[in-house]
């Protein structure tokens, strides 16, 4: 036995199947007609005034004062000139009646001027004015279906509207112009190549092709500019993250050193006192356990910022005491640099010493890259409540003969990150007489009287201890 199932279609399903597109060509044609309706019929007479142009062109950039402001109206002036030219051509045409020439001139002028406020509407006005101007003519000869004034007017309108809209709109205007030209020639008993429709379509195609290429180039430039902006932003963020990672690594070494000292001294303290009380021994054990736990957490959390091949340096982190060696190094590289120290030299927290050293190092490196041959001066001021730094370089001796390195833009960012980490202040600006100046203030809290003074038996700051 064979079982057959019949499916009954509802009237709604039948209607849906009847109106479904049967081929890709049908869908393509429907999309094309939908695009034409959107470009040329939907809000065709919408008010879209022509904005003023920017005064950043190659010619207007050289103008000054009022002339540069007036240059922003150049597009409006050019449109008015094109309209007057079309009006002049139309008024010299042979027309029926004495007042017909004035009407022809207005029919040629109005569509061109309308492009400044209603561009798509100007196209339809030009299409409507063309047969009216033809009806007013006395002779047709080879000026069919566009009279001389209508020819200039419509070509101007097509150009201006194509510039103000997108290429698809320009293509639809050209297609409708071709349909009108061929239809008018056919109705008149001739054919398209026996009238001036071929000339209109040829010249308008050249103009619209040039405008389309201009549109495509402008969009490509905008995309490239946007991509360059995104790339620069990402590069800046990557630079910032790299610098913060470097600072985190250095702080890890500094803090790990001090926590190791705390753990070692807490372990050795009970043996320095004869018969210490049990409470004191338990307190030192607790201090050592907390210091070791803090070291473990520090290495675990900050270990993610280290590269896989990163190795902690064997030498201690540099401080301001190593400044003479840094200056000797840059002198060997060809930079003439002087150092001046004011105030009472004192030992500062190791994080401040390290940041100050790195700031001076980066500022001198920037001088070597961007101002080769210039001299520099480093000023270090120990003031109440902080440390002041000033690194200034003079101008290059022969700027025309020297090609400085552009650098990667990491220097200023790194210095600002270090200053911000210490709640300091930093300014960078061109120096008087040329060159560049970097001024930094790093706040340092004054030690209170209750803080113990490190004994001579404690390891010196910067010395590295074994892992606790």
PDB file of C-alpha atoms in Angstrom, residues 63-334:
ATOM      1  CA  UNK A  63      45.718  84.172   1.400  1.00  0.00           C
ATOM      2  CA  UNK A  64      45.397  86.211   4.572  1.00  0.00           C
ATOM      3  CA  UNK A  65      42.719  88.177   6.385  1.00  0.00           C
ATOM      4  CA  UNK A  66      39.507  88.988   4.556  1.00  0.00           C
ATOM      5  CA  UNK A  67      40.647  87.439   1.295  1.00  0.00           C
ATOM      6  CA  UNK A  68      40.911  84.046   2.952  1.00  0.00           C
ATOM      7  CA  UNK A  69      37.390  84.399   4.370  1.00  0.00           C
ATOM      8  CA  UNK A  70      36.001  85.401   0.989  1.00  0.00           C
ATOM      9  CA  UNK A  71      37.732  82.412  -0.634  1.00  0.00           C
ATOM     10  CA  UNK A  72      35.360  80.119   1.268  1.00  0.00           C
ATOM     11  CA  UNK A  73      32.561  81.322  -1.042  1.00  0.00           C
ATOM     12  CA  UNK A  74      34.381  80.157  -4.192  1.00  0.00           C
ATOM     13  CA  UNK A  75      31.946  77.254  -4.919  1.00  0.00           C
ATOM     14  CA  UNK A  76      28.961  79.612  -4.794  1.00  0.00           C
ATOM     15  CA  UNK A  77      30.701  82.124  -7.057  1.00  0.00           C
ATOM     16  CA  UNK A  78      31.568  79.424  -9.610  1.00  0.00           C
ATOM     17  CA  UNK A  79      27.966  78.200  -9.712  1.00  0.00           C
ATOM     18  CA  UNK A  80      26.674  81.738 -10.242  1.00  0.00           C
ATOM     19  CA  UNK A  81      29.191  82.276 -13.057  1.00  0.00           C
ATOM     20  CA  UNK A  82      28.116  78.996 -14.702  1.00  0.00           C
ATOM     21  CA  UNK A  83      24.458  80.061 -14.451  1.00  0.00           C
ATOM     22  CA  UNK A  84      25.157  83.472 -15.953  1.00  0.00           C
ATOM     23  CA  UNK A  85      27.109  81.860 -18.787  1.00  0.00           C
ATOM     24  CA  UNK A  86      24.202  79.516 -19.568  1.00  0.00           C
ATOM     25  CA  UNK A  87      21.821  82.491 -19.390  1.00  0.00           C
ATOM     26  CA  UNK A  88      24.000  84.487 -21.804  1.00  0.00           C
ATOM     27  CA  UNK A  89      24.023  81.598 -24.290  1.00  0.00           C
ATOM     28  CA  UNK A  90      20.250  81.128 -24.011  1.00  0.00           C
ATOM     29  CA  UNK A  91      19.368  84.801 -24.481  1.00  0.00           C
ATOM     30  CA  UNK A  92      21.334  84.903 -27.753  1.00  0.00           C
ATOM     31  CA  UNK A  93      19.236  82.065 -29.168  1.00  0.00           C
ATOM     32  CA  UNK A  94      16.570  82.747 -31.774  1.00  0.00           C
ATOM     33  CA  UNK A  95      13.160  82.596 -30.105  1.00  0.00           C
ATOM     34  CA  UNK A  96       9.571  83.367 -30.901  1.00  0.00           C
ATOM     35  CA  UNK A  97       8.469  86.748 -29.683  1.00  0.00           C
ATOM     36  CA  UNK A  98      10.398  89.600 -28.091  1.00  0.00           C
ATOM     37  CA  UNK A  99      10.023  88.331 -24.530  1.00  0.00           C
ATOM     38  CA  UNK A 100      10.961  84.763 -25.311  1.00  0.00           C
ATOM     39  CA  UNK A 101      14.708  85.426 -25.034  1.00  0.00           C
ATOM     40  CA  UNK A 102      14.269  86.599 -21.451  1.00  0.00           C
ATOM     41  CA  UNK A 103      12.286  83.450 -20.667  1.00  0.00           C
ATOM     42  CA  UNK A 104      15.008  81.295 -22.251  1.00  0.00           C
ATOM     43  CA  UNK A 105      17.619  83.050 -20.117  1.00  0.00           C
ATOM     44  CA  UNK A 106      15.660  82.474 -16.923  1.00  0.00           C
ATOM     45  CA  UNK A 107      15.039  78.817 -17.836  1.00  0.00           C
ATOM     46  CA  UNK A 108      18.811  78.359 -18.209  1.00  0.00           C
ATOM     47  CA  UNK A 109      19.739  80.342 -15.067  1.00  0.00           C
ATOM     48  CA  UNK A 110      17.202  79.010 -12.544  1.00  0.00           C
ATOM     49  CA  UNK A 111      18.221  75.302 -12.543  1.00  0.00           C
ATOM     50  CA  UNK A 112      21.915  76.149 -12.130  1.00  0.00           C
ATOM     51  CA  UNK A 113      21.247  78.467  -9.186  1.00  0.00           C
ATOM     52  CA  UNK A 114      18.855  75.934  -7.625  1.00  0.00           C
ATOM     53  CA  UNK A 115      21.719  73.435  -7.298  1.00  0.00           C
ATOM     54  CA  UNK A 116      23.024  75.482  -4.337  1.00  0.00           C
ATOM     55  CA  UNK A 117      19.983  74.663  -2.196  1.00  0.00           C
ATOM     56  CA  UNK A 118      18.051  71.773  -3.803  1.00  0.00           C
ATOM     57  CA  UNK A 119      20.439  69.766  -6.015  1.00  0.00           C
ATOM     58  CA  UNK A 120      18.161  66.888  -7.079  1.00  0.00           C
ATOM     59  CA  UNK A 121      15.269  69.282  -7.607  1.00  0.00           C
ATOM     60  CA  UNK A 122      17.534  71.359  -9.882  1.00  0.00           C
ATOM     61  CA  UNK A 123      18.020  68.299 -12.102  1.00  0.00           C
ATOM     62  CA  UNK A 124      14.256  67.840 -12.500  1.00  0.00           C
ATOM     63  CA  UNK A 125      13.827  71.560 -13.159  1.00  0.00           C
ATOM     64  CA  UNK A 126      16.460  71.384 -15.877  1.00  0.00           C
ATOM     65  CA  UNK A 127      14.712  68.398 -17.442  1.00  0.00           C
ATOM     66  CA  UNK A 128      11.389  70.259 -17.373  1.00  0.00           C
ATOM     67  CA  UNK A 129      12.895  73.481 -18.761  1.00  0.00           C
ATOM     68  CA  UNK A 130      14.490  71.723 -21.741  1.00  0.00           C
ATOM     69  CA  UNK A 131      11.262  71.006 -23.741  1.00  0.00           C
ATOM     70  CA  UNK A 132       9.898  74.463 -22.871  1.00  0.00           C
ATOM     71  CA  UNK A 133      13.033  76.102 -24.298  1.00  0.00           C
ATOM     72  CA  UNK A 134      12.756  73.880 -27.386  1.00  0.00           C
ATOM     73  CA  UNK A 135       9.132  74.915 -27.909  1.00  0.00           C
ATOM     74  CA  UNK A 136      10.114  78.611 -27.830  1.00  0.00           C
ATOM     75  CA  UNK A 137      12.773  78.166 -30.518  1.00  0.00           C
ATOM     76  CA  UNK A 138      12.184  79.209 -34.127  1.00  0.00           C
ATOM     77  CA  UNK A 139      14.693  76.881 -35.761  1.00  0.00           C
ATOM     78  CA  UNK A 140      15.815  73.405 -34.802  1.00  0.00           C
ATOM     79  CA  UNK A 141      18.509  72.320 -37.330  1.00  0.00           C
ATOM     80  CA  UNK A 142      20.982  70.259 -35.251  1.00  0.00           C
ATOM     81  CA  UNK A 143      19.951  71.717 -31.843  1.00  0.00           C
ATOM     82  CA  UNK A 144      17.453  69.035 -30.979  1.00  0.00           C
ATOM     83  CA  UNK A 145      16.311  68.295 -28.315  1.00  0.00           C
ATOM     84  CA  UNK A 146      18.716  70.624 -26.429  1.00  0.00           C
ATOM     85  CA  UNK A 147      19.016  74.230 -27.454  1.00  0.00           C
ATOM     86  CA  UNK A 148      22.393  75.886 -26.859  1.00  0.00           C
ATOM     87  CA  UNK A 149      21.331  77.457 -23.563  1.00  0.00           C
ATOM     88  CA  UNK A 150      19.611  74.276 -22.380  1.00  0.00           C
ATOM     89  CA  UNK A 151      22.697  72.264 -23.331  1.00  0.00           C
ATOM     90  CA  UNK A 152      24.975  74.449 -21.194  1.00  0.00           C
ATOM     91  CA  UNK A 153      22.433  74.563 -18.371  1.00  0.00           C
ATOM     92  CA  UNK A 154      21.842  70.806 -18.204  1.00  0.00           C
ATOM     93  CA  UNK A 155      25.547  69.958 -18.450  1.00  0.00           C
ATOM     94  CA  UNK A 156      26.286  72.389 -15.621  1.00  0.00           C
ATOM     95  CA  UNK A 157      23.476  70.956 -13.506  1.00  0.00           C
ATOM     96  CA  UNK A 158      24.661  67.386 -14.053  1.00  0.00           C
ATOM     97  CA  UNK A 159      28.202  68.343 -13.016  1.00  0.00           C
ATOM     98  CA  UNK A 160      27.209  70.256  -9.883  1.00  0.00           C
ATOM     99  CA  UNK A 161      24.654  67.700  -8.702  1.00  0.00           C
ATOM    100  CA  UNK A 162      27.130  64.866  -9.292  1.00  0.00           C
ATOM    101  CA  UNK A 163      29.683  66.678  -7.127  1.00  0.00           C
ATOM    102  CA  UNK A 164      27.162  67.265  -4.353  1.00  0.00           C
ATOM    103  CA  UNK A 165      25.666  63.754  -4.382  1.00  0.00           C
ATOM    104  CA  UNK A 166      27.026  60.243  -4.760  1.00  0.00           C
ATOM    105  CA  UNK A 167      28.078  58.430  -7.962  1.00  0.00           C
ATOM    106  CA  UNK A 168      24.919  56.294  -8.079  1.00  0.00           C
ATOM    107  CA  UNK A 169      22.742  59.397  -8.245  1.00  0.00           C
ATOM    108  CA  UNK A 170      24.892  60.786 -11.063  1.00  0.00           C
ATOM    109  CA  UNK A 171      24.532  57.505 -12.978  1.00  0.00           C
ATOM    110  CA  UNK A 172      20.725  57.627 -12.711  1.00  0.00           C
ATOM    111  CA  UNK A 173      20.673  61.240 -13.901  1.00  0.00           C
ATOM    112  CA  UNK A 174      22.756  60.281 -16.918  1.00  0.00           C
ATOM    113  CA  UNK A 175      20.410  57.355 -17.691  1.00  0.00           C
ATOM    114  CA  UNK A 176      17.311  59.578 -17.520  1.00  0.00           C
ATOM    115  CA  UNK A 177      19.056  62.167 -19.699  1.00  0.00           C
ATOM    116  CA  UNK A 178      19.772  59.455 -22.284  1.00  0.00           C
ATOM    117  CA  UNK A 179      16.168  58.217 -22.159  1.00  0.00           C
ATOM    118  CA  UNK A 180      14.857  61.745 -22.705  1.00  0.00           C
ATOM    119  CA  UNK A 181      17.276  62.466 -25.567  1.00  0.00           C
ATOM    120  CA  UNK A 182      16.601  59.236 -27.429  1.00  0.00           C
ATOM    121  CA  UNK A 183      12.853  59.492 -26.821  1.00  0.00           C
ATOM    122  CA  UNK A 184      12.676  63.089 -28.057  1.00  0.00           C
ATOM    123  CA  UNK A 185      14.662  62.240 -31.186  1.00  0.00           C
ATOM    124  CA  UNK A 186      12.434  59.224 -31.866  1.00  0.00           C
ATOM    125  CA  UNK A 187       9.218  61.187 -31.432  1.00  0.00           C
ATOM    126  CA  UNK A 188      10.524  63.838 -33.818  1.00  0.00           C
ATOM    127  CA  UNK A 189      10.962  61.248 -36.541  1.00  0.00           C
ATOM    128  CA  UNK A 190      14.729  61.084 -36.383  1.00  0.00           C
ATOM    129  CA  UNK A 191      17.153  59.049 -34.299  1.00  0.00           C
ATOM    130  CA  UNK A 192      19.610  59.735 -31.490  1.00  0.00           C
ATOM    131  CA  UNK A 193      22.659  60.269 -33.675  1.00  0.00           C
ATOM    132  CA  UNK A 194      20.850  62.816 -35.858  1.00  0.00           C
ATOM    133  CA  UNK A 195      20.439  65.221 -32.907  1.00  0.00           C
ATOM    134  CA  UNK A 196      22.732  66.663 -30.255  1.00  0.00           C
ATOM    135  CA  UNK A 197      21.825  63.913 -27.783  1.00  0.00           C
ATOM    136  CA  UNK A 198      25.026  62.067 -28.640  1.00  0.00           C
ATOM    137  CA  UNK A 199      27.091  65.153 -27.798  1.00  0.00           C
ATOM    138  CA  UNK A 200      25.188  65.648 -24.556  1.00  0.00           C
ATOM    139  CA  UNK A 201      25.650  62.048 -23.491  1.00  0.00           C
ATOM    140  CA  UNK A 202      29.326  62.015 -24.475  1.00  0.00           C
ATOM    141  CA  UNK A 203      30.323  65.198 -22.654  1.00  0.00           C
ATOM    142  CA  UNK A 204      28.162  64.441 -19.631  1.00  0.00           C
ATOM    143  CA  UNK A 205      29.648  60.930 -19.419  1.00  0.00           C
ATOM    144  CA  UNK A 206      33.179  62.401 -19.397  1.00  0.00           C
ATOM    145  CA  UNK A 207      32.233  64.904 -16.707  1.00  0.00           C
ATOM    146  CA  UNK A 208      30.432  62.342 -14.546  1.00  0.00           C
ATOM    147  CA  UNK A 209      33.337  59.911 -14.924  1.00  0.00           C
ATOM    148  CA  UNK A 210      35.761  62.566 -13.685  1.00  0.00           C
ATOM    149  CA  UNK A 211      33.485  63.450 -10.775  1.00  0.00           C
ATOM    150  CA  UNK A 212      33.074  59.772  -9.879  1.00  0.00           C
ATOM    151  CA  UNK A 213      36.836  59.262  -9.863  1.00  0.00           C
ATOM    152  CA  UNK A 214      37.126  62.314  -7.624  1.00  0.00           C
ATOM    153  CA  UNK A 215      34.507  60.866  -5.249  1.00  0.00           C
ATOM    154  CA  UNK A 216      36.276  57.506  -5.104  1.00  0.00           C
ATOM    155  CA  UNK A 217      39.636  59.138  -4.463  1.00  0.00           C
ATOM    156  CA  UNK A 218      38.174  61.342  -1.735  1.00  0.00           C
ATOM    157  CA  UNK A 219      36.560  58.350  -0.015  1.00  0.00           C
ATOM    158  CA  UNK A 220      39.827  56.409  -0.262  1.00  0.00           C
ATOM    159  CA  UNK A 221      41.720  59.310   1.309  1.00  0.00           C
ATOM    160  CA  UNK A 222      39.163  59.484   4.111  1.00  0.00           C
ATOM    161  CA  UNK A 223      39.502  55.759   4.756  1.00  0.00           C
ATOM    162  CA  UNK A 224      43.289  56.012   4.782  1.00  0.00           C
ATOM    163  CA  UNK A 225      43.145  58.978   7.157  1.00  0.00           C
ATOM    164  CA  UNK A 226      40.746  57.142   9.454  1.00  0.00           C
ATOM    165  CA  UNK A 227      42.943  54.052   9.382  1.00  0.00           C
ATOM    166  CA  UNK A 228      46.027  56.136  10.139  1.00  0.00           C
ATOM    167  CA  UNK A 229      44.206  57.749  13.065  1.00  0.00           C
ATOM    168  CA  UNK A 230      43.219  54.348  14.440  1.00  0.00           C
ATOM    169  CA  UNK A 231      46.757  53.052  13.920  1.00  0.00           C
ATOM    170  CA  UNK A 232      48.263  56.060  15.686  1.00  0.00           C
ATOM    171  CA  UNK A 233      45.816  55.631  18.571  1.00  0.00           C
ATOM    172  CA  UNK A 234      46.628  51.931  18.884  1.00  0.00           C
ATOM    173  CA  UNK A 235      50.349  52.685  18.674  1.00  0.00           C
ATOM    174  CA  UNK A 236      49.980  55.260  21.428  1.00  0.00           C
ATOM    175  CA  UNK A 237      48.096  52.805  23.632  1.00  0.00           C
ATOM    176  CA  UNK A 238      50.667  50.099  22.952  1.00  0.00           C
ATOM    177  CA  UNK A 239      53.470  52.520  23.821  1.00  0.00           C
ATOM    178  CA  UNK A 240      51.692  53.416  27.039  1.00  0.00           C
ATOM    179  CA  UNK A 241      51.223  49.775  27.995  1.00  0.00           C
ATOM    180  CA  UNK A 242      54.837  48.939  27.169  1.00  0.00           C
ATOM    181  CA  UNK A 243      56.081  51.787  29.315  1.00  0.00           C
ATOM    182  CA  UNK A 244      53.819  50.792  32.199  1.00  0.00           C
ATOM    183  CA  UNK A 245      55.091  47.247  31.890  1.00  0.00           C
ATOM    184  CA  UNK A 246      58.678  48.484  32.103  1.00  0.00           C
ATOM    185  CA  UNK A 247      57.845  50.550  35.182  1.00  0.00           C
ATOM    186  CA  UNK A 248      56.088  47.577  36.777  1.00  0.00           C
ATOM    187  CA  UNK A 249      59.141  45.393  36.194  1.00  0.00           C
ATOM    188  CA  UNK A 250      61.460  47.940  37.756  1.00  0.00           C
ATOM    189  CA  UNK A 251      59.149  48.500  40.730  1.00  0.00           C
ATOM    190  CA  UNK A 252      58.939  44.761  41.192  1.00  0.00           C
ATOM    191  CA  UNK A 253      62.715  44.603  41.578  1.00  0.00           C
ATOM    192  CA  UNK A 254      62.760  47.548  43.992  1.00  0.00           C
ATOM    193  CA  UNK A 255      59.913  46.315  46.200  1.00  0.00           C
ATOM    194  CA  UNK A 256      61.175  42.727  46.138  1.00  0.00           C
ATOM    195  CA  UNK A 257      64.566  43.900  47.368  1.00  0.00           C
ATOM    196  CA  UNK A 258      63.117  45.789  50.335  1.00  0.00           C
ATOM    197  CA  UNK A 259      60.718  42.981  51.259  1.00  0.00           C
ATOM    198  CA  UNK A 260      63.645  40.547  51.192  1.00  0.00           C
ATOM    199  CA  UNK A 261      65.524  42.818  53.602  1.00  0.00           C
ATOM    200  CA  UNK A 262      62.489  42.913  55.914  1.00  0.00           C
ATOM    201  CA  UNK A 263      62.197  39.116  55.883  1.00  0.00           C
ATOM    202  CA  UNK A 264      65.915  38.592  56.565  1.00  0.00           C
ATOM    203  CA  UNK A 265      66.039  41.136  59.422  1.00  0.00           C
ATOM    204  CA  UNK A 266      62.850  39.743  60.977  1.00  0.00           C
ATOM    205  CA  UNK A 267      64.407  36.278  60.968  1.00  0.00           C
ATOM    206  CA  UNK A 268      67.718  37.483  62.462  1.00  0.00           C
ATOM    207  CA  UNK A 269      66.276  39.926  65.035  1.00  0.00           C
ATOM    208  CA  UNK A 270      65.501  37.365  67.821  1.00  0.00           C
ATOM    209  CA  UNK A 271      69.109  36.187  67.820  1.00  0.00           C
ATOM    210  CA  UNK A 272      70.383  39.727  68.517  1.00  0.00           C
ATOM    211  CA  UNK A 273      68.524  39.884  71.835  1.00  0.00           C
ATOM    212  CA  UNK A 274      69.465  37.677  74.762  1.00  0.00           C
ATOM    213  CA  UNK A 275      66.514  35.655  76.058  1.00  0.00           C
ATOM    214  CA  UNK A 276      63.820  37.414  74.047  1.00  0.00           C
ATOM    215  CA  UNK A 277      60.263  37.038  75.338  1.00  0.00           C
ATOM    216  CA  UNK A 278      58.025  34.584  73.465  1.00  0.00           C
ATOM    217  CA  UNK A 279      55.691  37.390  72.365  1.00  0.00           C
ATOM    218  CA  UNK A 280      58.594  39.136  70.621  1.00  0.00           C
ATOM    219  CA  UNK A 281      59.676  35.930  68.893  1.00  0.00           C
ATOM    220  CA  UNK A 282      56.135  35.296  67.664  1.00  0.00           C
ATOM    221  CA  UNK A 283      55.922  38.901  66.416  1.00  0.00           C
ATOM    222  CA  UNK A 284      59.122  38.545  64.383  1.00  0.00           C
ATOM    223  CA  UNK A 285      57.948  35.209  62.997  1.00  0.00           C
ATOM    224  CA  UNK A 286      54.693  36.828  61.935  1.00  0.00           C
ATOM    225  CA  UNK A 287      56.591  39.719  60.294  1.00  0.00           C
ATOM    226  CA  UNK A 288      58.784  37.293  58.347  1.00  0.00           C
ATOM    227  CA  UNK A 289      55.831  35.163  57.271  1.00  0.00           C
ATOM    228  CA  UNK A 290      53.943  38.254  56.047  1.00  0.00           C
ATOM    229  CA  UNK A 291      57.004  39.519  54.176  1.00  0.00           C
ATOM    230  CA  UNK A 292      57.517  36.157  52.460  1.00  0.00           C
ATOM    231  CA  UNK A 293      53.794  35.971  51.577  1.00  0.00           C
ATOM    232  CA  UNK A 294      53.923  39.483  50.159  1.00  0.00           C
ATOM    233  CA  UNK A 295      56.950  38.538  48.060  1.00  0.00           C
ATOM    234  CA  UNK A 296      55.163  35.470  46.762  1.00  0.00           C
ATOM    235  CA  UNK A 297      52.046  37.425  45.805  1.00  0.00           C
ATOM    236  CA  UNK A 298      54.153  40.172  44.233  1.00  0.00           C
ATOM    237  CA  UNK A 299      56.024  37.715  42.044  1.00  0.00           C
ATOM    238  CA  UNK A 300      52.822  35.898  41.123  1.00  0.00           C
ATOM    239  CA  UNK A 301      50.839  39.013  40.152  1.00  0.00           C
ATOM    240  CA  UNK A 302      53.590  41.000  38.465  1.00  0.00           C
ATOM    241  CA  UNK A 303      55.085  37.926  36.836  1.00  0.00           C
ATOM    242  CA  UNK A 304      52.539  38.220  34.023  1.00  0.00           C
ATOM    243  CA  UNK A 305      54.115  41.470  32.824  1.00  0.00           C
ATOM    244  CA  UNK A 306      57.477  39.836  32.255  1.00  0.00           C
ATOM    245  CA  UNK A 307      58.274  38.385  28.880  1.00  0.00           C
ATOM    246  CA  UNK A 308      59.060  34.701  28.713  1.00  0.00           C
ATOM    247  CA  UNK A 309      62.722  35.438  28.020  1.00  0.00           C
ATOM    248  CA  UNK A 310      62.982  38.277  30.549  1.00  0.00           C
ATOM    249  CA  UNK A 311      65.698  37.912  33.155  1.00  0.00           C
ATOM    250  CA  UNK A 312      66.026  40.154  36.167  1.00  0.00           C
ATOM    251  CA  UNK A 313      69.225  42.219  36.000  1.00  0.00           C
ATOM    252  CA  UNK A 314      72.072  41.143  38.255  1.00  0.00           C
ATOM    253  CA  UNK A 315      73.156  44.742  38.886  1.00  0.00           C
ATOM    254  CA  UNK A 316      71.082  46.997  41.161  1.00  0.00           C
ATOM    255  CA  UNK A 317      68.685  49.486  39.626  1.00  0.00           C
ATOM    256  CA  UNK A 318      70.385  52.826  38.801  1.00  0.00           C
ATOM    257  CA  UNK A 319      70.007  55.876  41.043  1.00  0.00           C
ATOM    258  CA  UNK A 320      71.096  59.504  40.928  1.00  0.00           C
ATOM    259  CA  UNK A 321      74.480  58.398  42.270  1.00  0.00           C
ATOM    260  CA  UNK A 322      75.071  56.825  38.843  1.00  0.00           C
ATOM    261  CA  UNK A 323      74.366  60.092  37.004  1.00  0.00           C
ATOM    262  CA  UNK A 324      78.062  60.798  36.312  1.00  0.00           C
ATOM    263  CA  UNK A 325      78.420  57.459  34.520  1.00  0.00           C
ATOM    264  CA  UNK A 326      75.315  58.245  32.416  1.00  0.00           C
ATOM    265  CA  UNK A 327      76.669  61.656  31.425  1.00  0.00           C
ATOM    266  CA  UNK A 328      80.041  60.150  30.552  1.00  0.00           C
ATOM    267  CA  UNK A 329      78.250  57.649  28.327  1.00  0.00           C
ATOM    268  CA  UNK A 330      76.345  60.305  26.376  1.00  0.00           C
ATOM    269  CA  UNK A 331      79.490  62.405  26.057  1.00  0.00           C
ATOM    270  CA  UNK A 332      81.148  59.443  24.370  1.00  0.00           C
ATOM    271  CA  UNK A 333      78.170  59.402  21.970  1.00  0.00           C
ATOM    272  CA  UNK A 334      78.986  63.003  20.940  1.00  0.00           C
TER     273      UNK A 334
END
